[in-house]
Tab-separated table of C-alpha atoms in Angstrom:
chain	number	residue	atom	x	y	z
A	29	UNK	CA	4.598	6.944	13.434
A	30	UNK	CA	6.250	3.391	13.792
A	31	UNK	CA	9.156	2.663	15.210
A	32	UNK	CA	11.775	-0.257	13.871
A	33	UNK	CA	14.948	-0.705	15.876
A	34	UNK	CA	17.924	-2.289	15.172
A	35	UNK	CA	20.920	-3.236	17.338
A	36	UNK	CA	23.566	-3.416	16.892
A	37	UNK	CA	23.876	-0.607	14.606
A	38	UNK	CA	27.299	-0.990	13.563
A	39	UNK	CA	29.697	-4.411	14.087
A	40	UNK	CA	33.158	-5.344	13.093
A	41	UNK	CA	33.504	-9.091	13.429
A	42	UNK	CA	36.650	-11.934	12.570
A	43	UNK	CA	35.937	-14.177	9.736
A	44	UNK	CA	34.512	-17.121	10.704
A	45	UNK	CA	32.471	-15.735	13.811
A	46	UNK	CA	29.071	-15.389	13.747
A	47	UNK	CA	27.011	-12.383	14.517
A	48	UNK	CA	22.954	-11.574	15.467
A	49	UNK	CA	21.389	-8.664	14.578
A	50	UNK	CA	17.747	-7.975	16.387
A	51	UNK	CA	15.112	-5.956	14.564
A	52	UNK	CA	12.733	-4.714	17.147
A	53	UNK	CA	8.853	-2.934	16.833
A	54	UNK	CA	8.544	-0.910	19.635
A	55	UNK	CA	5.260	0.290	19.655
A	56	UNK	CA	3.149	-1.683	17.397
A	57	UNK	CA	3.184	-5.711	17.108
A	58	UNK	CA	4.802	-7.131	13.435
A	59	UNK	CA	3.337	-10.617	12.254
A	60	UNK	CA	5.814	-10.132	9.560
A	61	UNK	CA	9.496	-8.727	9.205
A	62	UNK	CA	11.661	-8.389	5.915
A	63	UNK	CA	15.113	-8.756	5.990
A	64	UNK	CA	17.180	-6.820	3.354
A	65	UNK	CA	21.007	-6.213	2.506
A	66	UNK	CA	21.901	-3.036	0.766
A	67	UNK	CA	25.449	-2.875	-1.287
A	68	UNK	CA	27.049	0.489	-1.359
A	69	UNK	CA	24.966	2.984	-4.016
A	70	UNK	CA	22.348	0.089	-4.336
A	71	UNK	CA	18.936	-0.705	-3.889
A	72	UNK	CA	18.382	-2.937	-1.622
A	73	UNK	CA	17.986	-6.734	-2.087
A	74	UNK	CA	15.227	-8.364	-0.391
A	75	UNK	CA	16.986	-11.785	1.770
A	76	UNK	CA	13.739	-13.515	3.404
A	77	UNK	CA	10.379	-12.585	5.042
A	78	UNK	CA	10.132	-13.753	8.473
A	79	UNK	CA	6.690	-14.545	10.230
A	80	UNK	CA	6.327	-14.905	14.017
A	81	UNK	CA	6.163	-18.141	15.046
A	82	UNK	CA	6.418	-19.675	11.420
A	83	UNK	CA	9.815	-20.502	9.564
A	84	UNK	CA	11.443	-17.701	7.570
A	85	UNK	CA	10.676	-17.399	3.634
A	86	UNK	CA	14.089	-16.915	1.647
A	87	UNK	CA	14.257	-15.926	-1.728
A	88	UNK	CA	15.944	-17.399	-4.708
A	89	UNK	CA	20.139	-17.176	-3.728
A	90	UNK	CA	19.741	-16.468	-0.296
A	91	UNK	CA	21.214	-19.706	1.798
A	92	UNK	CA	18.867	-20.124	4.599
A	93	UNK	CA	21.693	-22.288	6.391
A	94	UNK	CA	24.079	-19.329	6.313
A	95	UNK	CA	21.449	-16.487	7.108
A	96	UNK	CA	19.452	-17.310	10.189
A	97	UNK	CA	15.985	-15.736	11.054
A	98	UNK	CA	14.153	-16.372	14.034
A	99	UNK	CA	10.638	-14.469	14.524
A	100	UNK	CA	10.208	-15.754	18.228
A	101	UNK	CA	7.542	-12.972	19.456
A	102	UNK	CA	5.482	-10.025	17.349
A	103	UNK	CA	7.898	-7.763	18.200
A	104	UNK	CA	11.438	-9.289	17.641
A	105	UNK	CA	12.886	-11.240	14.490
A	106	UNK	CA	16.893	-11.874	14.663
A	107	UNK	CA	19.097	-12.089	12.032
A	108	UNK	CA	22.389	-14.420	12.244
A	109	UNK	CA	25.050	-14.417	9.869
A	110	UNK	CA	26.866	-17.706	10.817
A	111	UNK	CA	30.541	-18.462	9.546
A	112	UNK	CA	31.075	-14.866	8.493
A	113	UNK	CA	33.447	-13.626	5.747
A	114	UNK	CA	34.763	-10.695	4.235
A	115	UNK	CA	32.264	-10.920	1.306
A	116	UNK	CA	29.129	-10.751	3.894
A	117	UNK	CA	30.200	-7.492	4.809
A	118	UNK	CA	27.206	-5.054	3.922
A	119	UNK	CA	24.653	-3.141	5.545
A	120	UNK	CA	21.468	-5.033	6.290
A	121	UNK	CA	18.244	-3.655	7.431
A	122	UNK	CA	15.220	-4.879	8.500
A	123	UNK	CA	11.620	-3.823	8.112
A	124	UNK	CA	7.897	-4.658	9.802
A	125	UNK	CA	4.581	-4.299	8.593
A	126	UNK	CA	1.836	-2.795	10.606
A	127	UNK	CA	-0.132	-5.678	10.695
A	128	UNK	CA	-1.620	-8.773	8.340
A	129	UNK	CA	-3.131	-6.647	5.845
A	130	UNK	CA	-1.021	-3.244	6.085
A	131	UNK	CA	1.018	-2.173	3.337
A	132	UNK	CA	2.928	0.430	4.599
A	133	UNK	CA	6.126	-1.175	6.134
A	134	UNK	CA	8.574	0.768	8.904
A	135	UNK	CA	12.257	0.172	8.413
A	136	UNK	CA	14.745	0.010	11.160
A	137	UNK	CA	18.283	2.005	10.578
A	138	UNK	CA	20.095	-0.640	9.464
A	139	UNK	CA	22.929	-2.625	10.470
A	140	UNK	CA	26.455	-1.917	8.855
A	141	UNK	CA	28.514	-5.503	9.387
A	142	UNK	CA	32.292	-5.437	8.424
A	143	UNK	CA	34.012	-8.708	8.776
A	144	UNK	CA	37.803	-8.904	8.692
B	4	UNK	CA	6.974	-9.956	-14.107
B	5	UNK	CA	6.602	-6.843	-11.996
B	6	UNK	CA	8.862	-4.718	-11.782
B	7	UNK	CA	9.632	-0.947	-11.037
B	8	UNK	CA	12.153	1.433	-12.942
B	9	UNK	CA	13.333	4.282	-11.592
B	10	UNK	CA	15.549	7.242	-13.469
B	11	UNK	CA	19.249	6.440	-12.510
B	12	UNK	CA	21.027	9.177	-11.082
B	13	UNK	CA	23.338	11.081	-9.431
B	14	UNK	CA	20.677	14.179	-9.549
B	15	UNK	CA	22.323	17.255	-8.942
B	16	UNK	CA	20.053	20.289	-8.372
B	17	UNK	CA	20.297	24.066	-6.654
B	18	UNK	CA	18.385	25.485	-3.855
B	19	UNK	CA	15.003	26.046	-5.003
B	20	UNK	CA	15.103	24.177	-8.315
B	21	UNK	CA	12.371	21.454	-9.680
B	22	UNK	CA	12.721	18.609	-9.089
B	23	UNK	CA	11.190	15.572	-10.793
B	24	UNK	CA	12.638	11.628	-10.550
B	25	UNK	CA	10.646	9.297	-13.446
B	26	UNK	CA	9.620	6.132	-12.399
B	27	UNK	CA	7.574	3.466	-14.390
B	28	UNK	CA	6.536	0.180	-13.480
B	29	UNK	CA	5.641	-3.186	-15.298
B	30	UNK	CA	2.585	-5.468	-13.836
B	31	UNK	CA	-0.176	-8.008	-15.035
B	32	UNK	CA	-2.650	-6.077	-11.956
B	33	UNK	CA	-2.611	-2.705	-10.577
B	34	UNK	CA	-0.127	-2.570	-7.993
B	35	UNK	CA	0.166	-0.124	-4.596
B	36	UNK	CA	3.227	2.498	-5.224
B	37	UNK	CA	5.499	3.788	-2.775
B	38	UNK	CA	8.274	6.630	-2.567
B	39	UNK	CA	10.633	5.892	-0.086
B	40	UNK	CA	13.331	8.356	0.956
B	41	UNK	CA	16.661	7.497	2.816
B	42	UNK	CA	18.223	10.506	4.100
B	43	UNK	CA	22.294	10.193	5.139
B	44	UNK	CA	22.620	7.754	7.740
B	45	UNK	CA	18.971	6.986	8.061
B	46	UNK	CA	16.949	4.406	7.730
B	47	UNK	CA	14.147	4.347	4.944
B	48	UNK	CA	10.956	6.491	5.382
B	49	UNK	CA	7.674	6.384	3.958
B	50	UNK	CA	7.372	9.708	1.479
B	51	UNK	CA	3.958	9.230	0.061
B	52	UNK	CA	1.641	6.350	-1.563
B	53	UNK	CA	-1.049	5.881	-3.717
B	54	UNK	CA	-3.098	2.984	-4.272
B	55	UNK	CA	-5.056	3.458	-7.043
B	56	UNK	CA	-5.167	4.835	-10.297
B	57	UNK	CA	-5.118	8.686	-10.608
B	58	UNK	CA	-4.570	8.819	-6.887
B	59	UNK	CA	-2.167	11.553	-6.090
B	60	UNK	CA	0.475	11.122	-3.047
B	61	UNK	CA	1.917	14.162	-1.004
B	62	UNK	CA	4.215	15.052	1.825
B	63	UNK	CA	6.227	18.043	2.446
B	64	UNK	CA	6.420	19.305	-0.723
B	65	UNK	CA	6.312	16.262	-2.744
B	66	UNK	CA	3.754	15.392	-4.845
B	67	UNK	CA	3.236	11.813	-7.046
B	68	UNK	CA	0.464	11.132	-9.433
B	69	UNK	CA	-0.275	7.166	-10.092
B	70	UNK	CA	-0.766	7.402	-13.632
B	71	UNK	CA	-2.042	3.893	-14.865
B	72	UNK	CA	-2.086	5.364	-19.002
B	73	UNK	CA	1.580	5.434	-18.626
B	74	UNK	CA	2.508	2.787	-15.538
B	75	UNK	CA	3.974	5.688	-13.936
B	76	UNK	CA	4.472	7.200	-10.636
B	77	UNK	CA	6.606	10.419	-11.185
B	78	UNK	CA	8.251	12.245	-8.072
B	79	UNK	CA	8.310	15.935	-7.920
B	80	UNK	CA	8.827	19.050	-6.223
B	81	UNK	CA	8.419	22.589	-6.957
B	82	UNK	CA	11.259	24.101	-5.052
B	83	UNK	CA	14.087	21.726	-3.606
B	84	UNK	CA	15.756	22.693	-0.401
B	85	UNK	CA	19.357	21.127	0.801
B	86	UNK	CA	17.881	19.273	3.485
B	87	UNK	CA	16.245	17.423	0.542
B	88	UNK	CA	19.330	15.845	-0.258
B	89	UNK	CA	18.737	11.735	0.116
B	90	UNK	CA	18.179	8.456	-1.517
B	91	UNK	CA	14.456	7.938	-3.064
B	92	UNK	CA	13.270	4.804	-4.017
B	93	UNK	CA	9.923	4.281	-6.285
B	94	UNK	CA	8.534	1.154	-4.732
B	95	UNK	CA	5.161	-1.503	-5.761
B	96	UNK	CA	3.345	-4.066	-3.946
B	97	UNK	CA	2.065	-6.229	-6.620
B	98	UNK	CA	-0.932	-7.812	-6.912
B	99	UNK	CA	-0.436	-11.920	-6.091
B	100	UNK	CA	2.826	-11.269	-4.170
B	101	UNK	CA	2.727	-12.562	-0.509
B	102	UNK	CA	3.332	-10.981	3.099
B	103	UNK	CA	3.373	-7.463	1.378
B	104	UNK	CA	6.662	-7.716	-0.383
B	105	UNK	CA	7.931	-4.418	-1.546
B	106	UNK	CA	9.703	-4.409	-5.125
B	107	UNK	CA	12.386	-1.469	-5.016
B	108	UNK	CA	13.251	0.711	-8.215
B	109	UNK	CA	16.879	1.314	-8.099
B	110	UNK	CA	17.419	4.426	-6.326
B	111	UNK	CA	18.043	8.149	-7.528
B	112	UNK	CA	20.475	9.576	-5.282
B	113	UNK	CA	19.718	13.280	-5.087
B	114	UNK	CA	22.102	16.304	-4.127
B	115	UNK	CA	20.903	19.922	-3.131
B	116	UNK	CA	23.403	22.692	-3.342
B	117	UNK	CA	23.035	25.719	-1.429
């Protein structure tokens, strides 16, 4: 099947910094990515569709300043958590659809961020 | 709105045992529904789908059944085996929603004892 990576797959970062996270399809081209955060025992909490070559659609609580997606080519969407603190720490994830009208979507194996 | 409920857990089963997680969902349409399963350290998998009413969704063992008389979509398994232990997450695509946006249940996080 599909493939969704992630990298990196684990990052420990000061408050303050900022960090990327890249979701990569590597065998099959993704018009559109979805960017999620999981809390521990949770389900996870969609943060913003991205759509190559299109700005990123956030959903309701989600600062678009603070949470940065770029979809620059139909195989790559980045993720970057600007200004990071403590209470950004989670473990995000990404996922791609196998094209415009595909419904099954491919999830990459997440990202676990810990910011000190 | 739309959502999708899924029994809360911790579900602890043995080796062998049935298994079945309830999950029900709320729409104004028929919506596409989705077990997912996360396994320890994983990312999330497609289990099975179904797409329309009385469609029935299988994969190693598991079996769903999209009832629309009841809005439900009902995980289960005959004979559980420890390497079933994971996360699984009843999921809808709802009619009117764009790009494919999943809605997640809440999880049912399920333990297999030897």
């Amino acid at each position: 099947g599909a493939v969704v990576s992630q990298h990196p797959s684990r990052v420990i970062c000061k408050s303050g910094t900022s960090v990327k996270i890249e979701c990569r399809s590597l065998d099959f081209q993704a018009t559109t990515m979805f960017w999620y955060r999981q809390f521990p025992k949770q389900s996870l909490m969609l943060m913003a569709t991205s759509n190559e070559g299109s700005k990123a659609t956030y959903e309701q609580g989600v600062e678009k300043d603070k949470f940065l997606i770029n979809h620059a080519s139909l195989t790559l969407s980045t993720l970057t958590v600007t200004s990071a603190h403590p209470e950004d720490s989670s473990f995000y994830i990404c996922s791609a659809r196998d094209g415009p009208r595909g419904e099954t979507q491919y999830f990459g194996p997440g990202t676990r961020l810990l910011v000190l | 709105g739309n959502s999708v409920t899924q029994m809360e857990g911790p579900v602890t089963l043995s080796e062998e045992a049935f298994l079945t997680i309830n999950c029900t969902y709320t729409a104004t349409g028929y919506p596409s529904l989705f077990w997912y399963v996360q396994y320890p350290g994983e990312g999330l998998q497609l289990l099975l789908k179904a797409t329309k009413a009385d469609d029935k969704g299988s994969n190693k063992g598991f079996e769903a059944t999209y009832r629309k008389e009841t809005t439900s979509f009902h995980l289960e398994k005959g004979s559980v085996q420890v390497s079933d232990s994971a996360v699984y997450f009843c999921v809808g695509i709802f009619s009117g929603t764009s790009y494919g946006k999943l809605t997640f249940g809440q999880g049912t996080i399920l333990t297999v004892h030897p």
